[in-house]
PDB file of C-alpha atoms in Angstrom:
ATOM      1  CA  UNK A  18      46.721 144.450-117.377  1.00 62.00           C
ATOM      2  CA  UNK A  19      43.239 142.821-117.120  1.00 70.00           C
ATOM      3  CA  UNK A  20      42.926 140.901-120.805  1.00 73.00           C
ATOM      4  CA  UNK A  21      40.002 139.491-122.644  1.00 75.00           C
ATOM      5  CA  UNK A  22      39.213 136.634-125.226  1.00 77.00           C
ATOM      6  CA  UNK A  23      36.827 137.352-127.488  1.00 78.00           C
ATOM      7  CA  UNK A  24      35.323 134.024-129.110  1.00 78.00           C
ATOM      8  CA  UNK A  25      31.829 132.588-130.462  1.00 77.00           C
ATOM      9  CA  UNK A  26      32.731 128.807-129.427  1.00 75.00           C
ATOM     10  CA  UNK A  27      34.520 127.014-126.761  1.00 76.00           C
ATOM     11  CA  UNK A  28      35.785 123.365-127.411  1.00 72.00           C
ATOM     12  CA  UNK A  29      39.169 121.543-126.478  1.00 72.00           C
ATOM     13  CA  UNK A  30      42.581 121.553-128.426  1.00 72.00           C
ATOM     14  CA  UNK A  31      41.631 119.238-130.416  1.00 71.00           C
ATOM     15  CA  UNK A  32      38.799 121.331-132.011  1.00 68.00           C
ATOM     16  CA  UNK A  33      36.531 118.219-132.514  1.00 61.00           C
ATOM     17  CA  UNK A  34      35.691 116.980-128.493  1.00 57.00           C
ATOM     18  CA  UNK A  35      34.268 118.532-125.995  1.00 61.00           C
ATOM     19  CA  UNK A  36      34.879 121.811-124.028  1.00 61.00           C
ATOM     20  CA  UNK A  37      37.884 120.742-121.876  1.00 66.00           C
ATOM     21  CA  UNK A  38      38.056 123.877-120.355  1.00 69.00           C
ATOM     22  CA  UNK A  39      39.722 124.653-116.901  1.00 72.00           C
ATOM     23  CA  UNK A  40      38.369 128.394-115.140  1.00 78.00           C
ATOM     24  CA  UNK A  41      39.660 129.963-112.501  1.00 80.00           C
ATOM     25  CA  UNK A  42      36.647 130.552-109.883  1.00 87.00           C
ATOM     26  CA  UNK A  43      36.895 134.294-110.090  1.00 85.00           C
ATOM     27  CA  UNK A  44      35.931 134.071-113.902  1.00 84.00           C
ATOM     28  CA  UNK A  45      33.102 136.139-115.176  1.00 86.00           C
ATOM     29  CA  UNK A  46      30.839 136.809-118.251  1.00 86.00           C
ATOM     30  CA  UNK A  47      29.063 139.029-119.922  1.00 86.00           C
ATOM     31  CA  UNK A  48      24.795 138.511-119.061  1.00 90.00           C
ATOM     32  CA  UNK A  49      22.504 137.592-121.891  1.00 88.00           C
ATOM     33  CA  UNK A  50      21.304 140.608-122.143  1.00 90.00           C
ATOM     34  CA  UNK A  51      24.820 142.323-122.378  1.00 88.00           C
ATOM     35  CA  UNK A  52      24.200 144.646-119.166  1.00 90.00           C
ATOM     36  CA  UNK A  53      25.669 142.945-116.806  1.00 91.00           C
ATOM     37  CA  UNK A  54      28.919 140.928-116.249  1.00 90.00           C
ATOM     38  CA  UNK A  55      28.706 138.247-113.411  1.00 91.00           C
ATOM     39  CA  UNK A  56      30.738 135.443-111.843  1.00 93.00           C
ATOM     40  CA  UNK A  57      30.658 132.212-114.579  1.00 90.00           C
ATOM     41  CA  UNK A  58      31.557 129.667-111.729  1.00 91.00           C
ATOM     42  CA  UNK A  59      28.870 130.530-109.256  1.00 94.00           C
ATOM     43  CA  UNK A  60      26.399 129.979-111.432  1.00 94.00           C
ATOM     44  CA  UNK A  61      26.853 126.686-112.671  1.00 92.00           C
ATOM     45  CA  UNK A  62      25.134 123.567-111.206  1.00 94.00           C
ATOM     46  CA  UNK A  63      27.539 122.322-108.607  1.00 94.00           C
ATOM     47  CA  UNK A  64      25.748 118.300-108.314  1.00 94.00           C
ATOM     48  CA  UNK A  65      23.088 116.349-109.842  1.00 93.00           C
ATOM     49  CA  UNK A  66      21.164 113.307-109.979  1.00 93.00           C
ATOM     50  CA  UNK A  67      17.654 111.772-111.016  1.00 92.00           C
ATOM     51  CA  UNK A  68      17.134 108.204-109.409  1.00 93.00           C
ATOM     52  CA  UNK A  69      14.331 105.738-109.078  1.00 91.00           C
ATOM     53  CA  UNK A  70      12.550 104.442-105.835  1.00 85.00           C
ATOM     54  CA  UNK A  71      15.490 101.443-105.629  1.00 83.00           C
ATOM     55  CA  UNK A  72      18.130 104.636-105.472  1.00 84.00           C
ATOM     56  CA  UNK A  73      19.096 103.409-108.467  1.00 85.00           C
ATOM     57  CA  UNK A  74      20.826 106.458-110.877  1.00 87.00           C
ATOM     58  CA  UNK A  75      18.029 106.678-113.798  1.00 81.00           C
ATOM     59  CA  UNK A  76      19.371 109.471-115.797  1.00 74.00           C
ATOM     60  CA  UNK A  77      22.746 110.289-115.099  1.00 83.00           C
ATOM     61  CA  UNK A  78      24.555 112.339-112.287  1.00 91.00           C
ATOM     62  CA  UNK A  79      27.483 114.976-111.528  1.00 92.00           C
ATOM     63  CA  UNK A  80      29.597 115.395-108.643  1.00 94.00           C
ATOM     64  CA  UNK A  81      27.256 112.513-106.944  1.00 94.00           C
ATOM     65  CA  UNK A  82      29.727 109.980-105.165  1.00 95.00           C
ATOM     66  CA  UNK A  83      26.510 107.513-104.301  1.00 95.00           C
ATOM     67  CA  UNK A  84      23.158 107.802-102.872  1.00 96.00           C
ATOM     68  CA  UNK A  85      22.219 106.126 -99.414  1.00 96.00           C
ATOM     69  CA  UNK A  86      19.037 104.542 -99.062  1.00 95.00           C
ATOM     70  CA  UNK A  87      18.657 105.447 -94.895  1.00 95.00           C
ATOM     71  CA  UNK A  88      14.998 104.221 -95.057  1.00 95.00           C
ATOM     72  CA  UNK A  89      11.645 104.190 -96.662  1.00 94.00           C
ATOM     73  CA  UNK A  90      11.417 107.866 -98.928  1.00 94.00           C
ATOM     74  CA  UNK A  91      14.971 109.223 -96.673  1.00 95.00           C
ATOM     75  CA  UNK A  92      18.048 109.146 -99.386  1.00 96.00           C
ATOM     76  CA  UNK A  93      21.398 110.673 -98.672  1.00 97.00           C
ATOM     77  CA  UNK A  94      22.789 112.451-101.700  1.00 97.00           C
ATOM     78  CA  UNK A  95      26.828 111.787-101.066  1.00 97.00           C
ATOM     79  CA  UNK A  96      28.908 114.297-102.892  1.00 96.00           C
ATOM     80  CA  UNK A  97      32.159 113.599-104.751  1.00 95.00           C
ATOM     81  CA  UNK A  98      33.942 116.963-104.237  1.00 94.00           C
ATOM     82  CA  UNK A  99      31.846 118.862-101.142  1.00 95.00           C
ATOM     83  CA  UNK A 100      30.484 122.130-100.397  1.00 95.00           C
ATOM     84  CA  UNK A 101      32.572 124.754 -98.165  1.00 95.00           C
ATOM     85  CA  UNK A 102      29.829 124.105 -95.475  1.00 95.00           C
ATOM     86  CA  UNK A 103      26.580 123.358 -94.654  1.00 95.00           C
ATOM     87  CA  UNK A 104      24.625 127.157 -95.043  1.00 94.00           C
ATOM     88  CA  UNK A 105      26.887 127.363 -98.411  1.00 95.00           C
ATOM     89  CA  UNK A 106      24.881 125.855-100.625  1.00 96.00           C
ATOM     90  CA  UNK A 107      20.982 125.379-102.223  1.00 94.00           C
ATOM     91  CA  UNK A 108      19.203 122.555-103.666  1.00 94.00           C
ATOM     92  CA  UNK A 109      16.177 121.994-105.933  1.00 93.00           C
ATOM     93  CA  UNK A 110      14.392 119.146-105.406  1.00 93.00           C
ATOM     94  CA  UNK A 111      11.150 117.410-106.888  1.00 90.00           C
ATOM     95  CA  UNK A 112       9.403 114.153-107.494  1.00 90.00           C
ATOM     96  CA  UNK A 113       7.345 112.323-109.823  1.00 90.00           C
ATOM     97  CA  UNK A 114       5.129 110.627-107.709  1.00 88.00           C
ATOM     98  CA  UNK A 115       3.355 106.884-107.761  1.00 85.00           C
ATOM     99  CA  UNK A 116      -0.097 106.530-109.564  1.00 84.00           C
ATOM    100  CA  UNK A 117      -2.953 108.360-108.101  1.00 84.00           C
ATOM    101  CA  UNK A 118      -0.963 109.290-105.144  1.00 85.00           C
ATOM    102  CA  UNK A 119      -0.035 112.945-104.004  1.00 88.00           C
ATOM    103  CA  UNK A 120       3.599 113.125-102.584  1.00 90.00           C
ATOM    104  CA  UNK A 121       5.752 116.282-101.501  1.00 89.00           C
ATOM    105  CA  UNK A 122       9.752 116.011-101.316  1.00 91.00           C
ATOM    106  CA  UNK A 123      11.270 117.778 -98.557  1.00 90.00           C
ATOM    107  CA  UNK A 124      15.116 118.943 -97.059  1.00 91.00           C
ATOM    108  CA  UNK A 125      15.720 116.863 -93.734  1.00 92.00           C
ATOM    109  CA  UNK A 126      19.491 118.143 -93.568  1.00 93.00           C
ATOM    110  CA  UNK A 127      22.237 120.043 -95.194  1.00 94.00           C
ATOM    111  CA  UNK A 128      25.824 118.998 -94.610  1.00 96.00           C
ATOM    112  CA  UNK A 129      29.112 119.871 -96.770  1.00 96.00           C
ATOM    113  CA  UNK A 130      29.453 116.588 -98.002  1.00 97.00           C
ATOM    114  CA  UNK A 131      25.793 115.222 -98.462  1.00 98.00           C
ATOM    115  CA  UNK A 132      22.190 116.228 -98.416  1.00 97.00           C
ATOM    116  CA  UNK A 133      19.439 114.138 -97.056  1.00 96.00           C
ATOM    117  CA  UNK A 134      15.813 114.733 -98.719  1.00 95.00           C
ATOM    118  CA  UNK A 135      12.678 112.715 -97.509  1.00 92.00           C
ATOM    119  CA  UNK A 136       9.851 112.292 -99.888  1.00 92.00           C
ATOM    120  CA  UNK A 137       6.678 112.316 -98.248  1.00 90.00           C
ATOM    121  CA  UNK A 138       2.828 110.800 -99.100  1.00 91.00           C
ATOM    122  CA  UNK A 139       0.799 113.994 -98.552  1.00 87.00           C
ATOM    123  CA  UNK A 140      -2.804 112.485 -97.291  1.00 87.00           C
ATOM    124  CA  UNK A 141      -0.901 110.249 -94.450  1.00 90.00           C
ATOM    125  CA  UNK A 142       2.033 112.437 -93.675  1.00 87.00           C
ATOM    126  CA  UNK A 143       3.903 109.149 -94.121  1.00 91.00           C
ATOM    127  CA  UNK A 144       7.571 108.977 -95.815  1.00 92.00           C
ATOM    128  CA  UNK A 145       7.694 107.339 -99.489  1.00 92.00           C
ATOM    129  CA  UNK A 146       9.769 106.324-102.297  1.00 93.00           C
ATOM    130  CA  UNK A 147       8.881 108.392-105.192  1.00 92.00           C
ATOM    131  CA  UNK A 148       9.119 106.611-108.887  1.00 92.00           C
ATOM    132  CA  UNK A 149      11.651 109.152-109.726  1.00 92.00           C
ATOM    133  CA  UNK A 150      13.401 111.609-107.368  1.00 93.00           C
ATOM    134  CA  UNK A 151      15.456 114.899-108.852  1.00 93.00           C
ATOM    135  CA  UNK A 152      18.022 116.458-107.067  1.00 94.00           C
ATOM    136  CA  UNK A 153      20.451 119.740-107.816  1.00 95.00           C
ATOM    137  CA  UNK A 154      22.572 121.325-105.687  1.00 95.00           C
ATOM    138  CA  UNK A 155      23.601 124.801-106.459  1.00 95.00           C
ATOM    139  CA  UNK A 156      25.960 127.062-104.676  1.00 94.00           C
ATOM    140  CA  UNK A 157      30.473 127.269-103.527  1.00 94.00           C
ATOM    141  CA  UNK A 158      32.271 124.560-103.422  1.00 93.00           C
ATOM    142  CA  UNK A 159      35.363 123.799-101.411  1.00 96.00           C
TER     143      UNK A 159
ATOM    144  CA  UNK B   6      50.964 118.890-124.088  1.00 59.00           C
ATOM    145  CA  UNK B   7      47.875 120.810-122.283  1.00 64.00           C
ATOM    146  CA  UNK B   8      47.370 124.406-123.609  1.00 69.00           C
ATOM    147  CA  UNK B   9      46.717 126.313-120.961  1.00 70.00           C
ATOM    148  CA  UNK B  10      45.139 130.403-121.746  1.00 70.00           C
ATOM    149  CA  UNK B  11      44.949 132.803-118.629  1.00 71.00           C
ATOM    150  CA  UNK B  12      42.187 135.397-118.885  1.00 72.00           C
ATOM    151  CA  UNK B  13      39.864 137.559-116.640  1.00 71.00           C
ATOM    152  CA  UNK B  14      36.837 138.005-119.032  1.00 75.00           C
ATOM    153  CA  UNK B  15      35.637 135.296-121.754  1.00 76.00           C
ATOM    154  CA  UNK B  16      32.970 137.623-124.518  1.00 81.00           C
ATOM    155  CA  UNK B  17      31.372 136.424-127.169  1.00 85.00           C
ATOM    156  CA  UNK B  18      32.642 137.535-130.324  1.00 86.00           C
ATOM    157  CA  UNK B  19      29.416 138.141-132.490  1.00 89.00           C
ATOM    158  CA  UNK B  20      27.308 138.890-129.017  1.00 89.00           C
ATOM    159  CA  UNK B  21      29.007 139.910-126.259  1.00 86.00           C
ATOM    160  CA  UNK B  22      26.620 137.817-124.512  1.00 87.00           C
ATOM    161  CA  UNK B  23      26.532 134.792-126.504  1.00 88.00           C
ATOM    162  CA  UNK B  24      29.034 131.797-126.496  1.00 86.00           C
ATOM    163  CA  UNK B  25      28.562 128.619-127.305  1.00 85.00           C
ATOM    164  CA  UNK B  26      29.929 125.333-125.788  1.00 81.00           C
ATOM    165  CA  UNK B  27      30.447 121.565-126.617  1.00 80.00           C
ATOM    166  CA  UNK B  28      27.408 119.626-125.070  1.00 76.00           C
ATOM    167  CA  UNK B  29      28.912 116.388-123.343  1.00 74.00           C
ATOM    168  CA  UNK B  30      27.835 114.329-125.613  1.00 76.00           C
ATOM    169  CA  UNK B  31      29.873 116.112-128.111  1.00 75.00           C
ATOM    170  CA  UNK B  32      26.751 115.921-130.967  1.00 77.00           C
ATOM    171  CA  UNK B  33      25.502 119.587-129.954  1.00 78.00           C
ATOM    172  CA  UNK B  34      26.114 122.901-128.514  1.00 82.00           C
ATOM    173  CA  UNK B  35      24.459 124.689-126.194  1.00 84.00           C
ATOM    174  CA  UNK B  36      24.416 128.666-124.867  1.00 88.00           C
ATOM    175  CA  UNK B  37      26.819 128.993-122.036  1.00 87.00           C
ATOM    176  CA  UNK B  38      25.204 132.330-120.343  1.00 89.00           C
ATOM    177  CA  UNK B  39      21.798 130.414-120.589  1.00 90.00           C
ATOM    178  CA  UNK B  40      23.328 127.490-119.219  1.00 90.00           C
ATOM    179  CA  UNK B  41      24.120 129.460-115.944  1.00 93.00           C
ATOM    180  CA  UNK B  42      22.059 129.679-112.582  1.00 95.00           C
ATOM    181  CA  UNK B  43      21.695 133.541-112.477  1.00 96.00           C
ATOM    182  CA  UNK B  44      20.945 133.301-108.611  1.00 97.00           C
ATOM    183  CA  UNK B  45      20.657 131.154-105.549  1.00 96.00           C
ATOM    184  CA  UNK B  46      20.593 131.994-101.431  1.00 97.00           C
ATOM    185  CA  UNK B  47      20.661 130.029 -98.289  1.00 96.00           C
ATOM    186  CA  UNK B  48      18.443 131.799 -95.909  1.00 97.00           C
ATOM    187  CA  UNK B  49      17.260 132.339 -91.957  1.00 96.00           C
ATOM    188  CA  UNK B  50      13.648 131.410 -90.964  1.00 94.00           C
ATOM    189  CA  UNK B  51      13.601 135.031 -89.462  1.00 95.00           C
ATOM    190  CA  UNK B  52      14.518 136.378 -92.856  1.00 95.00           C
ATOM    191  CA  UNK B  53      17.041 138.732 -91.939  1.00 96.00           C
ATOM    192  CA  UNK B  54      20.618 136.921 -92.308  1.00 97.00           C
ATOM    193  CA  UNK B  55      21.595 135.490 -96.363  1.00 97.00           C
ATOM    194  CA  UNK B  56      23.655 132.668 -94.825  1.00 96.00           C
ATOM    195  CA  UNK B  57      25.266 132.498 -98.768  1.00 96.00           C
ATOM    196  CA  UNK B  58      24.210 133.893-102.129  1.00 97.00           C
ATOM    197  CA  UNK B  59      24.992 134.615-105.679  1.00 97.00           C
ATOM    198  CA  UNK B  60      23.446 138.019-107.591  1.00 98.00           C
ATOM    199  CA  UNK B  61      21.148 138.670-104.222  1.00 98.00           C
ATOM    200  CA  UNK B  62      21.870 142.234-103.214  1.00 98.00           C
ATOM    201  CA  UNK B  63      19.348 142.538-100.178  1.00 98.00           C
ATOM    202  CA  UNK B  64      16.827 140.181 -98.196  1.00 98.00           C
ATOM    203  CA  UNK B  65      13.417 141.291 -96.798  1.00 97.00           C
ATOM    204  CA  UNK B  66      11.116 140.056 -94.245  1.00 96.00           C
ATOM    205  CA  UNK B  67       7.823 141.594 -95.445  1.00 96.00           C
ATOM    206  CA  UNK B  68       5.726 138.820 -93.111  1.00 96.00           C
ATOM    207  CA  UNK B  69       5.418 136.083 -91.482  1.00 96.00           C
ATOM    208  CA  UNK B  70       7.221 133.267 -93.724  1.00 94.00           C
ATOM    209  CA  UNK B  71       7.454 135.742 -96.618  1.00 96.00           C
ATOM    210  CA  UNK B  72      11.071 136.941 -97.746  1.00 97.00           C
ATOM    211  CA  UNK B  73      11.838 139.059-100.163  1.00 98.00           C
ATOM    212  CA  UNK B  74      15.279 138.447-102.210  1.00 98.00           C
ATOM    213  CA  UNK B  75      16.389 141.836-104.072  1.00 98.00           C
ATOM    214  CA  UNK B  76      19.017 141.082-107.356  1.00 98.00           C
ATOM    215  CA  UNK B  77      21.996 142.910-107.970  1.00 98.00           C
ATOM    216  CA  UNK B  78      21.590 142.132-111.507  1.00 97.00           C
ATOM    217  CA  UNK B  79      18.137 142.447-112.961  1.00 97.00           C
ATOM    218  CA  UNK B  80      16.632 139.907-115.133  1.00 96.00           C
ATOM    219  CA  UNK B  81      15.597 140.413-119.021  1.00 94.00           C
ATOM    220  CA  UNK B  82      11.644 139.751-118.160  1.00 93.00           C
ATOM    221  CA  UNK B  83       9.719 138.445-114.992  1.00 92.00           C
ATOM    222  CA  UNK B  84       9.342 135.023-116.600  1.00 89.00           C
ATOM    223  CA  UNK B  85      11.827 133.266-115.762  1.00 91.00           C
ATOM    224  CA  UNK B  86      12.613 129.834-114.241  1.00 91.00           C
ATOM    225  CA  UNK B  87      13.777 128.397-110.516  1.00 91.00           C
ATOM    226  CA  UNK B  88      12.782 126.682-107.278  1.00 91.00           C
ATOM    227  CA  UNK B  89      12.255 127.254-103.812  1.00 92.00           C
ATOM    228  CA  UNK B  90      12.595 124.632-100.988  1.00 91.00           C
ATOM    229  CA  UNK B  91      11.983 124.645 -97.452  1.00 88.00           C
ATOM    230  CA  UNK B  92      15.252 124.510 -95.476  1.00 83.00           C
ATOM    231  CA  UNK B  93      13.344 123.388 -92.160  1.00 81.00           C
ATOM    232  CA  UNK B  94      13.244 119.654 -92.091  1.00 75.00           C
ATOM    233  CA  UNK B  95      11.054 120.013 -89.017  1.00 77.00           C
ATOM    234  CA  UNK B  96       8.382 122.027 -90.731  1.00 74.00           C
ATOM    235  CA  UNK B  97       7.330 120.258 -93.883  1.00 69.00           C
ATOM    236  CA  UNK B  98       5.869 123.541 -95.322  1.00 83.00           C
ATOM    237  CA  UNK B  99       5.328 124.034 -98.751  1.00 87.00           C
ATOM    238  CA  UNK B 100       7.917 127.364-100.639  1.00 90.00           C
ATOM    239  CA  UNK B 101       6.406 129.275-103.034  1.00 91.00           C
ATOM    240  CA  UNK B 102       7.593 131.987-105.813  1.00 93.00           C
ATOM    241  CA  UNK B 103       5.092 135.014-105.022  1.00 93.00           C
ATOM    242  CA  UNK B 104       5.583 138.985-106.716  1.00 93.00           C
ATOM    243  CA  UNK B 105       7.773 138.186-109.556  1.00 94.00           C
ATOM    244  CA  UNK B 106       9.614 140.804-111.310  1.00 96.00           C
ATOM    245  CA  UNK B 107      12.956 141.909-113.068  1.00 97.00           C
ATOM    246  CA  UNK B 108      14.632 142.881-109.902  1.00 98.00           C
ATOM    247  CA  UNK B 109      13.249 140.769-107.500  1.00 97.00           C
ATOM    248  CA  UNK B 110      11.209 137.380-106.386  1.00 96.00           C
ATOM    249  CA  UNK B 111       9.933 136.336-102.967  1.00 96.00           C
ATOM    250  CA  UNK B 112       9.593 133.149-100.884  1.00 95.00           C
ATOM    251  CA  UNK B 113       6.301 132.131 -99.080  1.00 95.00           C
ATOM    252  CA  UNK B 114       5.876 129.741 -97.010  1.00 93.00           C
ATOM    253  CA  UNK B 115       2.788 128.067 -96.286  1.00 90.00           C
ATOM    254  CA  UNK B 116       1.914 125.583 -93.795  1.00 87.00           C
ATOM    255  CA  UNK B 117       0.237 122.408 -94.968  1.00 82.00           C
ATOM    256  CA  UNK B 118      -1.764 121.696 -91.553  1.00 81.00           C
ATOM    257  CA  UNK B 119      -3.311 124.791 -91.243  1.00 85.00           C
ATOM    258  CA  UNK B 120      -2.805 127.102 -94.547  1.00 85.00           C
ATOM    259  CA  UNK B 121      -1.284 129.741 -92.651  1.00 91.00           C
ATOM    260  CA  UNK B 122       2.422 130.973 -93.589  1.00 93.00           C
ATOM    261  CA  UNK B 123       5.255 130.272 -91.188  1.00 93.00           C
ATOM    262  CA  UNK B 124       8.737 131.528 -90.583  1.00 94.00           C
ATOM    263  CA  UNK B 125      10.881 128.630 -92.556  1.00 93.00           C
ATOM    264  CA  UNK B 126      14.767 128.836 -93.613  1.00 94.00           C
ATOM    265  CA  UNK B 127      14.651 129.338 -97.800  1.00 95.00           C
ATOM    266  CA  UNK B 128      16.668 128.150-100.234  1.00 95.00           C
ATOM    267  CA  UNK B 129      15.865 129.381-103.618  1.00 95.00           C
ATOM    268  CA  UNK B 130      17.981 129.303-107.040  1.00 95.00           C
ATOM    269  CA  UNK B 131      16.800 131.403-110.049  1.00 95.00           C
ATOM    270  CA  UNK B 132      17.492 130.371-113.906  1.00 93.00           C
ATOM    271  CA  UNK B 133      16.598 132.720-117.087  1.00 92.00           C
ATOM    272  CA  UNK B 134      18.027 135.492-118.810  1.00 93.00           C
ATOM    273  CA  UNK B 135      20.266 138.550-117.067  1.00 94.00           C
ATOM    274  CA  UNK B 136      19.326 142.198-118.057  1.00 95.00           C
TER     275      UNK B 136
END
């Protein structure tokens, strides 16, 4: 028999922490709109992480093991739990460039485990740090 | 002890598509449905083969470096939120969001030597509100 909780909130046991919920990956919900009902776990952000130009984490991360500084504007994004394989996953990336310079951040590779993004002085065609890099990766895990 | 509750479908109980969830800092809630990407897909440069996606029902090659992803499920209005990057580290091309709608949103790809577009893997993910 296929069952169904109806609630307004989610939080844990405790009623008073945070939502210490566990979901099997075949979960769904109903769409804003109430139309539609889609899968809950494919649409949540699978890893992120905001960092400065010393790959230092500025503002937090998920699922980010470390970050690799492989050379001047080249980071590897290291996941803590990976993707099932390389073409199984998307990212969104984007920069906040240095002062009165133009920059574009760009995918060099896609692996289970890690991402490597270049970031990339637009007038010289010459590889960067940005002041602040941000990185999501969206798609199934393993 | 851990509670543990088994179920296929989680509604809201005022709005079916409404629930609300702890933020992690514990001092707010936030929407759970709005919280969710509502698609994302890993494509080809030749635009023909979705190597993985979520809520993408067809892909089009229209042109040259212009795909077309179809939803399964619509969106509420054309103006919503995502990004678009260029899966071809070879290629630094630009990825644009072109012909917005309900039901669908396409890639372009435009070359940054020359200004023409060319054939680049996409990967795009879509935020915003579901139909």
């Amino acid at each position: 028999m296929t069952s169904q909780l109806n609630v307004d909130t989610i939080v844990d046991k405790a009623g008073s922490g945070g939502s210490n919920v566990k979901m099997a990956n075949t979960s769904t919900y109903v769409s804003d709109g109430g139309s539609a009902t889609q899968n809950t776990v494919q649409g949540l952000c699978k890893a992120f992480v905001v960092y400065g130009e010393d790959t230092v984490i500025d503002a937090g991360s998920f699922n980010m093991a470390s970050l690799t500084d492989s050379a001047t504007g080249q980071t590897h994004q290291n996941f803590t739990n990976s993707f099932v394989g390389a073409e199984s996953y998307t990212v969104a990336i984007s920069c906040i460039p240095g002062t009165d310079v133009a920059e574009r951040p760009r995918l060099s590779s896609c692996l289970a485990a890690k991402t490597i993004t270049q970031n990339e002085e637009v007038d010289t065609s010459t590889d960067r740090d940005a002041d602040q890099f941000h990185f999501s990766a969206h798609g199934d895990l393993a | 002890m851990a509670s543990q509750l088994k179920v296929d479908t989680i509604t809201g109980l005022t709005t079916a598509g409404s629930i609300s969830v702890t933020g992690e800092g514990n001092s707010t809630t936030t929407n759970l449905q709005q919280g969710l990407l509502k698609a994302w897909a890993n494509t080809t440069a030749d635009g023909t083969t979705l190597q993985d996606s979520f809520n993408i029902s067809s892909l089009g090659d229209t042109a040259t470096g212009k795909q077309a992803f179809n939803f399964t499920n619509a969106m509420t209005n054309a103006a919503f939120s995502g990004s678009a990057t260029n899966g071809d580290s070879t290629n630094p091309d630009g990825l644009f969001f072109a012909n917005v709608s309900t039901s669908r949103v396409d890639g372009e790809s435009l070359q940054f030597d020359n200004g023409a577009f060319g054939d680049n893997p996409q990967r795009i993910v879509v935020a915003g509100d579901l139909a």
